[in-house]
XYZ file of C-alpha atoms in Angstrom:
283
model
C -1.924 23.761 3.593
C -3.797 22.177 0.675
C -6.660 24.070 -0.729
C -10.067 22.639 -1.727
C -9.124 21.767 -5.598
C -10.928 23.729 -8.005
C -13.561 21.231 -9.659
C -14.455 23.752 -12.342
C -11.443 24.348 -13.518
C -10.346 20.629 -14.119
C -13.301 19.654 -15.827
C -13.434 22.274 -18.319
C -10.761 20.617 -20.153
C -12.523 17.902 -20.602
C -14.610 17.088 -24.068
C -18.202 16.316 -23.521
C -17.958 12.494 -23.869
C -15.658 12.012 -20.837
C -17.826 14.868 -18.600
C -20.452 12.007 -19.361
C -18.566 9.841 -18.461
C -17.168 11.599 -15.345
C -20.518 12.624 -14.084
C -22.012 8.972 -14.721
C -19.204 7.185 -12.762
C -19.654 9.775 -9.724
C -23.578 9.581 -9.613
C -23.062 5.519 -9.370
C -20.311 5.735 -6.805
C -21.509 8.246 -4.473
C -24.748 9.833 -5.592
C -26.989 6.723 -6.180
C -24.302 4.472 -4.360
C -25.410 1.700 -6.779
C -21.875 -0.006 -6.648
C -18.105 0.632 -5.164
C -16.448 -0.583 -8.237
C -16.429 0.858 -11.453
C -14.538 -0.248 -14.693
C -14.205 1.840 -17.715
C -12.314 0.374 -21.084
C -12.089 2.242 -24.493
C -9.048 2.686 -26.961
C -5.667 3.729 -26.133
C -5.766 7.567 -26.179
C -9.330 8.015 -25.315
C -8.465 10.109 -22.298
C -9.270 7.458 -19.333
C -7.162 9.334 -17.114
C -8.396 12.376 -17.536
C -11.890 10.696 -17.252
C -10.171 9.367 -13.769
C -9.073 12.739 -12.860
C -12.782 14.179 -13.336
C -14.313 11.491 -11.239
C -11.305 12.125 -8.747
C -12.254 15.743 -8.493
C -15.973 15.366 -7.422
C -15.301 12.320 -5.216
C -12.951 14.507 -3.324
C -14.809 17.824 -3.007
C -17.827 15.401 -2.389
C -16.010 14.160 0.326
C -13.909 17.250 2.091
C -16.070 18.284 4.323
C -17.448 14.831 5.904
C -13.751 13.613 7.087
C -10.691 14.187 8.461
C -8.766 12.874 6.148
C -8.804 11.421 1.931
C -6.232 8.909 1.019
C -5.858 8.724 -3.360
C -4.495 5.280 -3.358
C -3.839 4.847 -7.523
C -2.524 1.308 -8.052
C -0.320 0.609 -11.637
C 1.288 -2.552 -12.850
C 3.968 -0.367 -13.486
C 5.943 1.804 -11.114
C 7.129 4.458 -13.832
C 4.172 4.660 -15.067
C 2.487 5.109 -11.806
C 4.967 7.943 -11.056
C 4.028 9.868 -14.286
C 0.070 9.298 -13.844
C 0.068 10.107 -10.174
C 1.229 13.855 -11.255
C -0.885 13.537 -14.173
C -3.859 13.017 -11.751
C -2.555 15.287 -8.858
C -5.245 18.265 -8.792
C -3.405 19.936 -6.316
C -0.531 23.099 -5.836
C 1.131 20.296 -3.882
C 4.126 19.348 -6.037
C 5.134 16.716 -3.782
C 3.279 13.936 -3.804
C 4.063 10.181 -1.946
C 5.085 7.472 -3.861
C 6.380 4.018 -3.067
C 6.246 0.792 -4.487
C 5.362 -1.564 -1.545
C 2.031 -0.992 0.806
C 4.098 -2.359 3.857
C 6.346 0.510 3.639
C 3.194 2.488 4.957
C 4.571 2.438 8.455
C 7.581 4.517 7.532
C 5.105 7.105 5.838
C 2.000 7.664 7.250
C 3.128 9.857 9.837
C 4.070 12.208 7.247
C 0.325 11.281 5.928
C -1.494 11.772 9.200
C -1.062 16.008 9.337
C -2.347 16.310 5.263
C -5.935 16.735 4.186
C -5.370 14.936 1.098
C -2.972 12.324 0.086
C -1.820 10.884 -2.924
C -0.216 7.340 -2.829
C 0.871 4.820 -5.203
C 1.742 1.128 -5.609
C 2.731 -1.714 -7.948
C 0.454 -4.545 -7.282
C 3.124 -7.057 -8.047
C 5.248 -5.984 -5.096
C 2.453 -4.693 -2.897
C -0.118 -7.985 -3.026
C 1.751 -10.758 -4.583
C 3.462 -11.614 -0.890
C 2.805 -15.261 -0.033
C 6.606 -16.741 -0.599
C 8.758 -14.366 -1.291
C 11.027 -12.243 1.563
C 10.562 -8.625 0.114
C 13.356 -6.090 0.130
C 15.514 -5.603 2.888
C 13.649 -2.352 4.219
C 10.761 -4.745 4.398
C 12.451 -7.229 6.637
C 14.275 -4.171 8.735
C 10.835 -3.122 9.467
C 9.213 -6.220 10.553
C 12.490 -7.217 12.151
C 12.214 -4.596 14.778
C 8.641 -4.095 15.578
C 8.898 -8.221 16.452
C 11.777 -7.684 18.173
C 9.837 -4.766 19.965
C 7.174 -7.394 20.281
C 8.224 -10.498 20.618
C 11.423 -9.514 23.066
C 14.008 -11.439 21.478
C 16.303 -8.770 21.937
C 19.615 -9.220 19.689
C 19.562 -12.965 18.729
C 22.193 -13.920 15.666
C 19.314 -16.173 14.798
C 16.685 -13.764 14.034
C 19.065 -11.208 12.262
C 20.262 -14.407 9.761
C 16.510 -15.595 9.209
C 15.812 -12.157 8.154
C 19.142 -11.500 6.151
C 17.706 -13.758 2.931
C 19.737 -12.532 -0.034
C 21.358 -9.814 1.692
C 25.308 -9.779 1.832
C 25.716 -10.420 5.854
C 27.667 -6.972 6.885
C 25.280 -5.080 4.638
C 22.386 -6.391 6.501
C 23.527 -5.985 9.801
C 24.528 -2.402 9.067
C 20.681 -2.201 7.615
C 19.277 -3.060 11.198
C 21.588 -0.701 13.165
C 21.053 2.172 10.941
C 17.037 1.566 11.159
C 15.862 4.273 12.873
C 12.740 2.621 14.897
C 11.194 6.004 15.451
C 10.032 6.403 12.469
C 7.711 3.455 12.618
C 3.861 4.416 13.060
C 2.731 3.418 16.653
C -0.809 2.447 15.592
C 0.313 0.400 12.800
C 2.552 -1.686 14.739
C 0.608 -1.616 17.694
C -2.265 -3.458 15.001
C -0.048 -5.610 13.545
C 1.537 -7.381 16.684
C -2.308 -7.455 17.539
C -3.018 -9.758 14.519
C -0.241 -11.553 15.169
C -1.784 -12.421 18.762
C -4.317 -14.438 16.887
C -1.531 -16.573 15.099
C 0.438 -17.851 17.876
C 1.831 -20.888 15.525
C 3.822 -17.774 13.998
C 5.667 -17.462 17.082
C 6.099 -20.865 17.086
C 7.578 -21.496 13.434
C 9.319 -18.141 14.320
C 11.036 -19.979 17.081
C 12.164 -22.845 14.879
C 13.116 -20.733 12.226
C 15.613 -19.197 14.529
C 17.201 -22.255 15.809
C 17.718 -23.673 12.368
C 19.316 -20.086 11.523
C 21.139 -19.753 14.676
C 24.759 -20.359 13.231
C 25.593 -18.033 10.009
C 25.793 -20.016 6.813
C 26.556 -18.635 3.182
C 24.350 -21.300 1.740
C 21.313 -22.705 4.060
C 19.519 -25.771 2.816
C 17.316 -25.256 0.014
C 14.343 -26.380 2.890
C 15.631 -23.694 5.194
C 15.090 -21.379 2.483
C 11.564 -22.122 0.841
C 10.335 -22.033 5.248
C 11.872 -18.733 5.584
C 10.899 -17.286 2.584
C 6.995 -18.693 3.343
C 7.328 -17.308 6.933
C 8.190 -13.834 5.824
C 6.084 -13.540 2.716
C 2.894 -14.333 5.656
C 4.120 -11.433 8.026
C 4.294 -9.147 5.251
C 0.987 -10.429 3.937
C -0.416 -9.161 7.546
C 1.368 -6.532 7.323
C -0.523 -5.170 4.589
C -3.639 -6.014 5.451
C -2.750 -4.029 8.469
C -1.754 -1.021 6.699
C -4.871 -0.955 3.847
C -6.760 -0.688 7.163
C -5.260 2.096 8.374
C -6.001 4.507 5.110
C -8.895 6.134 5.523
C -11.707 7.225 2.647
C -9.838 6.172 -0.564
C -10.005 6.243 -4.204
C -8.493 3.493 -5.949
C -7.617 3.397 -9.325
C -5.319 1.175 -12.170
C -4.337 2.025 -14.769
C -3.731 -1.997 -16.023
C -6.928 -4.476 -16.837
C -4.500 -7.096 -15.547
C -4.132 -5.180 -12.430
C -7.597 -5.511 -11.182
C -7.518 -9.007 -9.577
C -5.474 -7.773 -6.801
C -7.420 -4.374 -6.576
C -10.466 -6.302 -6.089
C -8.995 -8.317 -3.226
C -7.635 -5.251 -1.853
C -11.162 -3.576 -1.730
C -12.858 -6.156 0.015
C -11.177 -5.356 3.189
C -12.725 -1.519 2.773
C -16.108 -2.385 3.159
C -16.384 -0.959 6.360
C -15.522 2.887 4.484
C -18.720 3.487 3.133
C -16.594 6.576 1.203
C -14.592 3.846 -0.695
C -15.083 3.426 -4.050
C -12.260 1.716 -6.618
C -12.204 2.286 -10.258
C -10.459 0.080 -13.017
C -9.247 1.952 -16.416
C -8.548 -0.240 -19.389
């Protein structure tokens, strides 16, 4: 079970410019609730993270005892570099912390997320947000592949498995989708995202002619084939994520990259109904 983290200890490491700094942040985020964003710059070296860590610290003890759960959500341009910061800012005895790559993964995580106080997760923007026309990786398309066959009922169609398949060698794939465990989905998530998709019903539609133009397996489809599919898939997992930054609960959001804070922004805009949100940019 994870303990209440010990705020005094964490920020007595810290040199009085960043406790100013930490204190100032909080007291705008959640004291005086004067803003939900927050950017701090200063040179390389200056200690923003452990400035991050500080504000992390009070936001989270600030927060313990008014809900169920806290989601860290730290987003980095850079996925090594979001492994090593998301210890670096882990103020827990909880050596294990989550970490993936890709926000639409969610569904094969949160239940593991659901029975935790406090969770730390991380995620590259430029595979998490950047969606629109590309097909993902194939765990991606395994996913959405069987909560819309779940969904949609088109049971085991050659069609759907090929428009699906995208770069994937073809036995490879179809050993991907009988191997995928659909248990492990979350039930809420996909329940929420075949719910959006109720309110796109030209999705089911392009869907359908996707899988008729996909019906007979190809090595090479036509270079229009392609850019559809590709479009089609990069929109479901757009939804997808939408669905899924919906479904984390009071958050802290952080980056640790300037150039990273276009898609936090967008990302935060679909939070406004957690008044507990708050999302800070280090540069």
């Amino acid at each position: 079970m994870i303990k209440k983290p010990d705020e005094a200890a964490i920020l007595k490491g810290l040199k009085d410019f960043q406790r100013n700094t930490v204190d100032y942040v909080f007291q705008q985020l959640y004291l005086e609730k004067t803003t939900a964003r927050f950017l701090i710059a200063d040179e390389v070296g200056l200690g923003k993270t452990l400035v991050a860590k500080g504000v992390l610290v009070k936001a989270i003890n600030y927060l313990w005892d008014k809900v169920d759960r806290i989601d860290v959500l730290y987003i980095c341009s850079n996925a090594d570099i979001a492994h090593q910061n998301i210890n670096k800012l882990n103020i827990t005895a909880d050596p294990e912390l989550e970490h993936t790559s890709r926000i639409t993964l969610l569904p094969l995580q949160l239940n593991g997320l659901k029975d935790k106080k406090l969770n730390f997760i991380s995620f590259t923007p430029g595979t998490s947000f950047n969606l629109r026309s590309q097909g993902g990786v194939a765990l991606e398309r395994a996913l959405i592949y069987h909560m819309l066959k779940e969904g949609w009922g088109f049971r085991e169609r050659s069609g759907a498995k090929n428009l699906f398949q995208c770069g994937k060698a073809k036995d490879n794939w179809r050993n991907d989708l009988r191997r995928f465990n659909p248990g492990r989905i979350d039930q809420e998530i996909k329940a929420s995202f075949l719910h959006a998709l109720e309110g796109k019903p030209e999705l089911r539609r392009r869907f359908d002619d996707l899988v008729e133009r996909f019906g007979h397996y190809r090595k090479f489809f036509a270079p229009e084939d392609r850019r559809d599919r590709d479009r089609f898939i990069g929109e479901l997992r757009s939804i997808l994520a939408e669905v899924c930054i919906k479904k984390l609960d009071r958050t802290w959001l952080s980056s640790m990259n300037f150039n990273a804070s276009k898609p936090c922004l967008m990302v935060k805009t679909r939070w406004q109904s957690s008044p507990n949100s708050s999302l800070i940019i280090l540069a």
